[in-house]
Every structure is written in structure tokens, then in C-alpha cells.
Amino acid sequence: MDFTPTEEQAAARDLAARIFGDLSTHERLTAAGTGSDAELWKALCEAGLPAAVEDIGLLGLVLLLEEQGRTTAQVPFAASCVYGLLAVSVHGSAEQRKRLLPAIGDGTVVVTGALPEAAVRVGGSGELSGVVPVVPWLRDATHVLVADEAHGLWLVRTVDARCEPVELTAPWSAGRLTLDGTPGEPLGGRERAGERPGERLGGSDADVSGQEAYDDVLATARTAFAGLQAGVCAGSVARAVDYTNTREQFGRPLATKQGVQLRAADAYMDTEAIRVTAYEAAWRRDEGLDYATHALTAAWWASEAGSRVVHAGQHLHGGMGADLDHPVHRHFLWGRQLDAYLGCGSEVLQELGALIVDGEGDA
């Protein structure tokens, strides 16, 4: 394994760090409230960063999302790249790739995902019905990727659905998605699936290619959001280190106290564990290797360790950590939201164990 970024990946990461650092400031985040920063999103798209993900792969995306997480930048970058650009580029039909990829790359089309929910029913004419209570960045999206009961993937235009605002722990411009006979477009086209709309439902011979696409998109999302969590945690630790080195107590910086050093060291090691497991899963995906268990491992570390890190970052700020307007509080909110979005640690661990057992049984 070699996680050393390529020249293109490193250049994209450095550019992302500069844009996020310049525009995702405390003042701008405060002004944005719970919504997304349209100016920042425009700057990222004009710099070609979403479009670059098709070339730099999932590992490159993880590197970019780390930079977003460091600043808790409020843009639908992860969602549109995972559920839009990467999903369409790998599993979309030739016509879908030609039509959608340029628009996703320049930001005029924003895609989010209603995964891992699979509560959508498909009617005989391809209309979709069902409710997904929470979809991140739905308020920013032009399209949403939804999964039906048989794990088939469908692209739905948000203008054709009912989208109601929902506030989450973190400011992710989320919404409640209601489909009621809503038209949907199967990812990959019906020609690839070789079926009529709704043909899979109720049958025992589910579409294998549809299941594989669902599994791949879900694993990609878990890996990408674990990378985002690595950045959130790194930003939290950096703020804690800066604060404890400058805040004095009894004439000495807080950072000189052994208890503070141990707490910060544990947070740093947890952050590194999140980072390296996300890197490994992304690298394996880019190399065409199996990475389902590695994506779950990254998700587990991001959920379990991520929660510990952002709690430690807030704790190390003492009374300032309780200030809802302090920048470190955003890292706390993002860390807890990512913990919930990736699935609590015990649930992820159970799924990982089941996948390992099934794999051994197949062998």
C-alpha cells in the first residue's frame, strides 16, 4: 500500500486548502447560519475541484474532504461528489455520464443521497413513492439519489418531489424527502438492468448489478465521510493545541499539564486512526480491490473515535468550549452529526462482523 498522493492529488489538496482557508472563516460561517455558503461553492467549482475528483479518485476526494472538515465549510462537496460524480461515472449509462457529469463538475447540478435508506417503492410505470426523513444537503440539491426496496438506485429531480427543511445537529442544509408517484430515472438506465420499472419488487431474483451498485456507492460514501471526519477531528485537535499553548493557569500554559497532554495525545492518535483507515479504503477502491470491509472499518473509526476527539477538543477548551459561538463548537457539532450519519459504532461493527463471517463462509 502506498498512500502518497500523486502530483495531481497533492495539487488539488493544496488548492482546496487555500480556498477553504480563505473563504470558510469564522465570520462567514457565522453569517451563513445553518445554510450553505453559495460563494464558497462557486469558488470551488470555478477552480475545477468537483470535476477533478473523476481523475484523482476516491483517495483524492478524501484528501479534499479533509481540508473541508478542518474548516467545517458549509458546502455540499462530499454529497455531490459521492452520490453524483462518482456514482454516475461508475454506474451511470453512457447517456447519463454525457449529460450529467459536466454539470455536476461545474456545480450547476448538485446531487445528494438518501442512502442507506431503502424505503422507496417503485410503481409499474417507474414512479417512486416513500418518505426519507432526513437527507443531508437536500435544500441545495437539484437531484437526489434514492434506493428502492430492492436496493436499485434512482435519480430524482428535487423539483419533482416535496422537500421540507429539517435542522440537524450540524448545518447541513438537510431536508425531508417525500415521493408520491414521483418520476425517477434508474441509475445506469433500464437497458443495463434489463427490466421493466418495478419488476424486481416482490421477486426472489433481485437485480445483481443493482445490488452491486448500491453496495459500491454506500461503501464509497462511508469512506468519503470518514475522510471528512478526519478533517473535522484534525481541526478540533489543532484548535485545542493552539488554545492550551496560549491559555495560562497559575502562570503556566495549560499545555504543560500532563493531563492535558495525555488527552490531546489520545485525540491525535484517534484522528490518525480515522485518517489511515479512510486512506486505505479509498486506495483499495481506486486500485480495483475489494474494500467493503475496509470502508466499514473506516466508518467505525470515524464514528467511535470521531466522537471521542470532538468531545476532547471541546473539553480542552475548558469554559470556552461551552460557548456555542466559539469555533471549536462547530467541530463538536460536525463530529456528532457524522457519528450519527455513519451509524453508531455498535451498528457498524455488527455489519462488519456479519460481512466478515459471510466472506469466510463463501471461502
Short mmCIF file of N, CA, C and O in Angstrom, two decimals, residues 234-299:
data_model
loop_
_atom_site.label_atom_id
_atom_site.label_comp_id
_atom_site.label_asym_id
_atom_site.label_seq_id
_atom_site.Cartn_x
_atom_site.Cartn_y
_atom_site.Cartn_z
N ALA A 234 -9.10 16.68 12.96
CA ALA A 234 -7.80 17.36 12.88
C ALA A 234 -7.96 18.84 13.21
O ALA A 234 -7.11 19.43 13.90
N GLY A 235 -9.02 19.47 12.73
CA GLY A 235 -9.27 20.87 13.04
C GLY A 235 -9.55 21.08 14.50
O GLY A 235 -9.10 22.07 15.11
N SER A 236 -10.29 20.16 15.12
CA SER A 236 -10.59 20.26 16.54
C SER A 236 -9.33 20.14 17.38
O SER A 236 -9.10 20.92 18.32
N VAL A 237 -8.48 19.17 17.03
CA VAL A 237 -7.22 18.99 17.77
C VAL A 237 -6.32 20.20 17.60
O VAL A 237 -5.70 20.68 18.57
N ALA A 238 -6.24 20.74 16.39
CA ALA A 238 -5.39 21.91 16.14
C ALA A 238 -5.85 23.11 16.98
O ALA A 238 -5.02 23.84 17.53
N ARG A 239 -7.16 23.30 17.06
CA ARG A 239 -7.68 24.40 17.88
C ARG A 239 -7.37 24.17 19.36
O ARG A 239 -7.03 25.12 20.08
N ALA A 240 -7.49 22.93 19.81
CA ALA A 240 -7.20 22.62 21.21
C ALA A 240 -5.72 22.85 21.54
O ALA A 240 -5.38 23.39 22.60
N VAL A 241 -4.85 22.44 20.63
CA VAL A 241 -3.41 22.64 20.84
C VAL A 241 -3.08 24.12 20.90
O VAL A 241 -2.32 24.58 21.79
N ASP A 242 -3.64 24.89 19.99
CA ASP A 242 -3.39 26.33 19.98
C ASP A 242 -3.90 26.98 21.27
O ASP A 242 -3.21 27.81 21.88
N TYR A 243 -5.10 26.58 21.69
CA TYR A 243 -5.68 27.19 22.89
C TYR A 243 -4.89 26.84 24.14
O TYR A 243 -4.58 27.72 24.97
N THR A 244 -4.53 25.56 24.31
CA THR A 244 -3.83 25.15 25.53
C THR A 244 -2.39 25.64 25.57
O THR A 244 -1.79 25.70 26.65
N ASN A 245 -1.84 26.01 24.45
CA ASN A 245 -0.49 26.58 24.43
C ASN A 245 -0.47 28.06 24.76
O ASN A 245 0.57 28.60 25.16
N THR A 246 -1.60 28.72 24.57
CA THR A 246 -1.65 30.17 24.84
C THR A 246 -2.40 30.51 26.12
O THR A 246 -2.15 31.55 26.73
N ARG A 247 -3.31 29.65 26.55
CA ARG A 247 -4.08 29.90 27.78
C ARG A 247 -3.25 29.48 28.99
O ARG A 247 -2.79 28.33 29.07
N GLU A 248 -3.04 30.41 29.90
CA GLU A 248 -2.22 30.14 31.08
C GLU A 248 -3.08 29.97 32.32
O GLU A 248 -4.13 30.59 32.47
N GLN A 249 -2.59 29.11 33.21
CA GLN A 249 -3.22 28.89 34.50
C GLN A 249 -2.12 28.80 35.55
O GLN A 249 -1.19 28.00 35.41
N PHE A 250 -2.22 29.64 36.55
CA PHE A 250 -1.18 29.72 37.57
C PHE A 250 0.20 29.99 36.96
O PHE A 250 1.22 29.42 37.37
N GLY A 251 0.21 30.84 35.94
CA GLY A 251 1.47 31.27 35.35
C GLY A 251 2.08 30.29 34.37
O GLY A 251 3.20 30.52 33.89
N ARG A 252 1.40 29.22 34.05
CA ARG A 252 1.93 28.23 33.11
C ARG A 252 0.88 27.90 32.05
O ARG A 252 -0.31 27.85 32.36
N PRO A 253 1.31 27.67 30.81
CA PRO A 253 0.35 27.27 29.78
C PRO A 253 -0.34 25.95 30.16
O PRO A 253 0.29 25.06 30.76
N LEU A 254 -1.60 25.83 29.80
CA LEU A 254 -2.33 24.60 30.08
C LEU A 254 -1.66 23.39 29.44
O LEU A 254 -1.75 22.26 29.94
N ALA A 255 -0.99 23.62 28.31
CA ALA A 255 -0.36 22.52 27.58
C ALA A 255 0.78 21.87 28.36
O ALA A 255 1.21 20.76 27.99
N THR A 256 1.27 22.50 29.41
CA THR A 256 2.36 21.91 30.19
C THR A 256 1.84 20.89 31.21
O THR A 256 2.64 20.18 31.82
N LYS A 257 0.54 20.82 31.39
CA LYS A 257 -0.03 19.90 32.37
C LYS A 257 -0.15 18.51 31.75
O LYS A 257 -0.60 18.35 30.62
N GLN A 258 0.24 17.50 32.51
CA GLN A 258 0.28 16.14 31.97
C GLN A 258 -1.09 15.65 31.54
O GLN A 258 -1.24 15.00 30.50
N GLY A 259 -2.12 15.96 32.31
CA GLY A 259 -3.47 15.53 31.96
C GLY A 259 -3.91 16.08 30.62
O GLY A 259 -4.54 15.38 29.82
N VAL A 260 -3.57 17.34 30.36
CA VAL A 260 -3.91 17.97 29.08
C VAL A 260 -3.15 17.30 27.95
O VAL A 260 -3.70 17.01 26.88
N GLN A 261 -1.87 17.03 28.18
CA GLN A 261 -1.05 16.40 27.15
C GLN A 261 -1.57 15.02 26.79
O GLN A 261 -1.64 14.64 25.61
N LEU A 262 -1.96 14.23 27.81
CA LEU A 262 -2.47 12.89 27.56
C LEU A 262 -3.78 12.93 26.79
O LEU A 262 -4.00 12.13 25.86
N ARG A 263 -4.66 13.86 27.17
CA ARG A 263 -5.95 13.95 26.47
C ARG A 263 -5.74 14.35 25.01
O ARG A 263 -6.36 13.81 24.10
N ALA A 264 -4.84 15.30 24.78
CA ALA A 264 -4.57 15.74 23.41
C ALA A 264 -3.89 14.63 22.60
O ALA A 264 -4.18 14.44 21.41
N ALA A 265 -3.00 13.87 23.24
CA ALA A 265 -2.30 12.79 22.55
C ALA A 265 -3.29 11.70 22.13
O ALA A 265 -3.21 11.17 21.01
N ASP A 266 -4.21 11.37 23.01
CA ASP A 266 -5.22 10.37 22.66
C ASP A 266 -6.07 10.84 21.47
O ASP A 266 -6.39 10.06 20.56
N ALA A 267 -6.43 12.13 21.49
CA ALA A 267 -7.24 12.67 20.38
C ALA A 267 -6.46 12.64 19.08
O ALA A 267 -7.02 12.35 18.01
N TYR A 268 -5.18 12.93 19.16
CA TYR A 268 -4.34 12.90 17.95
C TYR A 268 -4.26 11.49 17.39
O TYR A 268 -4.40 11.28 16.18
N MET A 269 -4.05 10.50 18.25
CA MET A 269 -3.94 9.12 17.78
C MET A 269 -5.27 8.63 17.20
O MET A 269 -5.28 7.91 16.18
N ASP A 270 -6.38 9.01 17.81
CA ASP A 270 -7.67 8.65 17.25
C ASP A 270 -7.86 9.27 15.86
O ASP A 270 -8.38 8.62 14.94
N THR A 271 -7.45 10.52 15.72
CA THR A 271 -7.56 11.19 14.42
C THR A 271 -6.74 10.49 13.36
O THR A 271 -7.18 10.30 12.21
N GLU A 272 -5.53 10.07 13.72
CA GLU A 272 -4.67 9.36 12.78
C GLU A 272 -5.27 8.02 12.39
O GLU A 272 -5.15 7.57 11.23
N ALA A 273 -5.95 7.35 13.33
CA ALA A 273 -6.59 6.08 13.02
C ALA A 273 -7.72 6.28 12.01
O ALA A 273 -7.90 5.47 11.09
N ILE A 274 -8.50 7.34 12.19
CA ILE A 274 -9.56 7.64 11.23
C ILE A 274 -8.96 7.90 9.85
O ILE A 274 -9.44 7.39 8.84
N ARG A 275 -7.91 8.70 9.82
CA ARG A 275 -7.29 9.08 8.55
C ARG A 275 -6.74 7.86 7.82
O ARG A 275 -7.01 7.67 6.63
N VAL A 276 -5.97 7.03 8.50
CA VAL A 276 -5.29 5.93 7.80
C VAL A 276 -6.29 4.88 7.33
O VAL A 276 -6.10 4.28 6.25
N THR A 277 -7.35 4.63 8.09
CA THR A 277 -8.34 3.65 7.63
C THR A 277 -9.13 4.19 6.44
O THR A 277 -9.49 3.43 5.53
N ALA A 278 -9.40 5.50 6.43
CA ALA A 278 -10.08 6.10 5.27
C ALA A 278 -9.17 6.06 4.05
O ALA A 278 -9.63 5.76 2.94
N TYR A 279 -7.89 6.36 4.25
CA TYR A 279 -6.93 6.29 3.14
C TYR A 279 -6.86 4.89 2.56
O TYR A 279 -6.85 4.71 1.33
N GLU A 280 -6.81 3.88 3.44
CA GLU A 280 -6.67 2.51 2.95
C GLU A 280 -7.90 2.09 2.15
O GLU A 280 -7.77 1.51 1.06
N ALA A 281 -9.09 2.39 2.66
CA ALA A 281 -10.31 2.02 1.94
C ALA A 281 -10.37 2.73 0.59
O ALA A 281 -10.71 2.12 -0.43
N ALA A 282 -10.02 4.02 0.56
CA ALA A 282 -10.06 4.79 -0.69
C ALA A 282 -9.03 4.26 -1.68
O ALA A 282 -9.31 4.12 -2.88
N TRP A 283 -7.83 3.97 -1.20
CA TRP A 283 -6.76 3.45 -2.07
C TRP A 283 -7.17 2.12 -2.69
O TRP A 283 -6.97 1.89 -3.89
N ARG A 284 -7.76 1.25 -1.87
CA ARG A 284 -8.17 -0.06 -2.39
C ARG A 284 -9.26 0.10 -3.45
O ARG A 284 -9.25 -0.59 -4.46
N ARG A 285 -10.18 1.02 -3.22
CA ARG A 285 -11.23 1.25 -4.21
C ARG A 285 -10.63 1.74 -5.52
O ARG A 285 -11.00 1.28 -6.60
N ASP A 286 -9.68 2.68 -5.43
CA ASP A 286 -9.06 3.21 -6.65
C ASP A 286 -8.24 2.15 -7.38
O ASP A 286 -8.09 2.22 -8.61
N GLU A 287 -7.71 1.20 -6.63
CA GLU A 287 -6.90 0.13 -7.23
C GLU A 287 -7.74 -1.04 -7.74
O GLU A 287 -7.21 -2.02 -8.25
N GLY A 288 -9.05 -0.95 -7.59
CA GLY A 288 -9.93 -2.02 -8.06
C GLY A 288 -9.96 -3.22 -7.15
O GLY A 288 -10.36 -4.32 -7.58
N LEU A 289 -9.56 -3.06 -5.88
CA LEU A 289 -9.56 -4.15 -4.91
C LEU A 289 -10.83 -4.12 -4.08
O LEU A 289 -11.50 -3.10 -3.98
N ASP A 290 -11.16 -5.25 -3.47
CA ASP A 290 -12.32 -5.28 -2.58
C ASP A 290 -12.07 -4.33 -1.41
O ASP A 290 -10.98 -4.33 -0.82
N TYR A 291 -13.07 -3.56 -1.07
CA TYR A 291 -12.86 -2.60 0.01
C TYR A 291 -14.09 -2.43 0.91
O TYR A 291 -14.14 -1.52 1.73
N ALA A 292 -15.05 -3.33 0.81
CA ALA A 292 -16.27 -3.20 1.61
C ALA A 292 -15.96 -3.25 3.10
O ALA A 292 -16.45 -2.42 3.88
N THR A 293 -15.16 -4.23 3.54
CA THR A 293 -14.83 -4.32 4.96
C THR A 293 -13.97 -3.15 5.39
O THR A 293 -14.07 -2.67 6.52
N HIS A 294 -13.12 -2.67 4.50
CA HIS A 294 -12.25 -1.54 4.84
C HIS A 294 -13.06 -0.25 4.97
O HIS A 294 -12.75 0.60 5.82
N ALA A 295 -14.10 -0.11 4.14
CA ALA A 295 -14.97 1.06 4.26
C ALA A 295 -15.72 1.04 5.59
O ALA A 295 -15.87 2.08 6.25
N LEU A 296 -16.18 -0.14 6.00
CA LEU A 296 -16.85 -0.26 7.29
C LEU A 296 -15.88 0.00 8.44
O LEU A 296 -16.26 0.60 9.46
N THR A 297 -14.65 -0.45 8.30
CA THR A 297 -13.64 -0.19 9.33
C THR A 297 -13.40 1.31 9.47
O THR A 297 -13.33 1.85 10.59
N ALA A 298 -13.29 1.99 8.34
CA ALA A 298 -13.10 3.44 8.36
C ALA A 298 -14.31 4.13 8.99
O ALA A 298 -14.18 5.08 9.78
N ALA A 299 -15.51 3.65 8.65
CA ALA A 299 -16.72 4.24 9.22
C ALA A 299 -16.79 4.02 10.72
O ALA A 299 -17.21 4.91 11.48
#
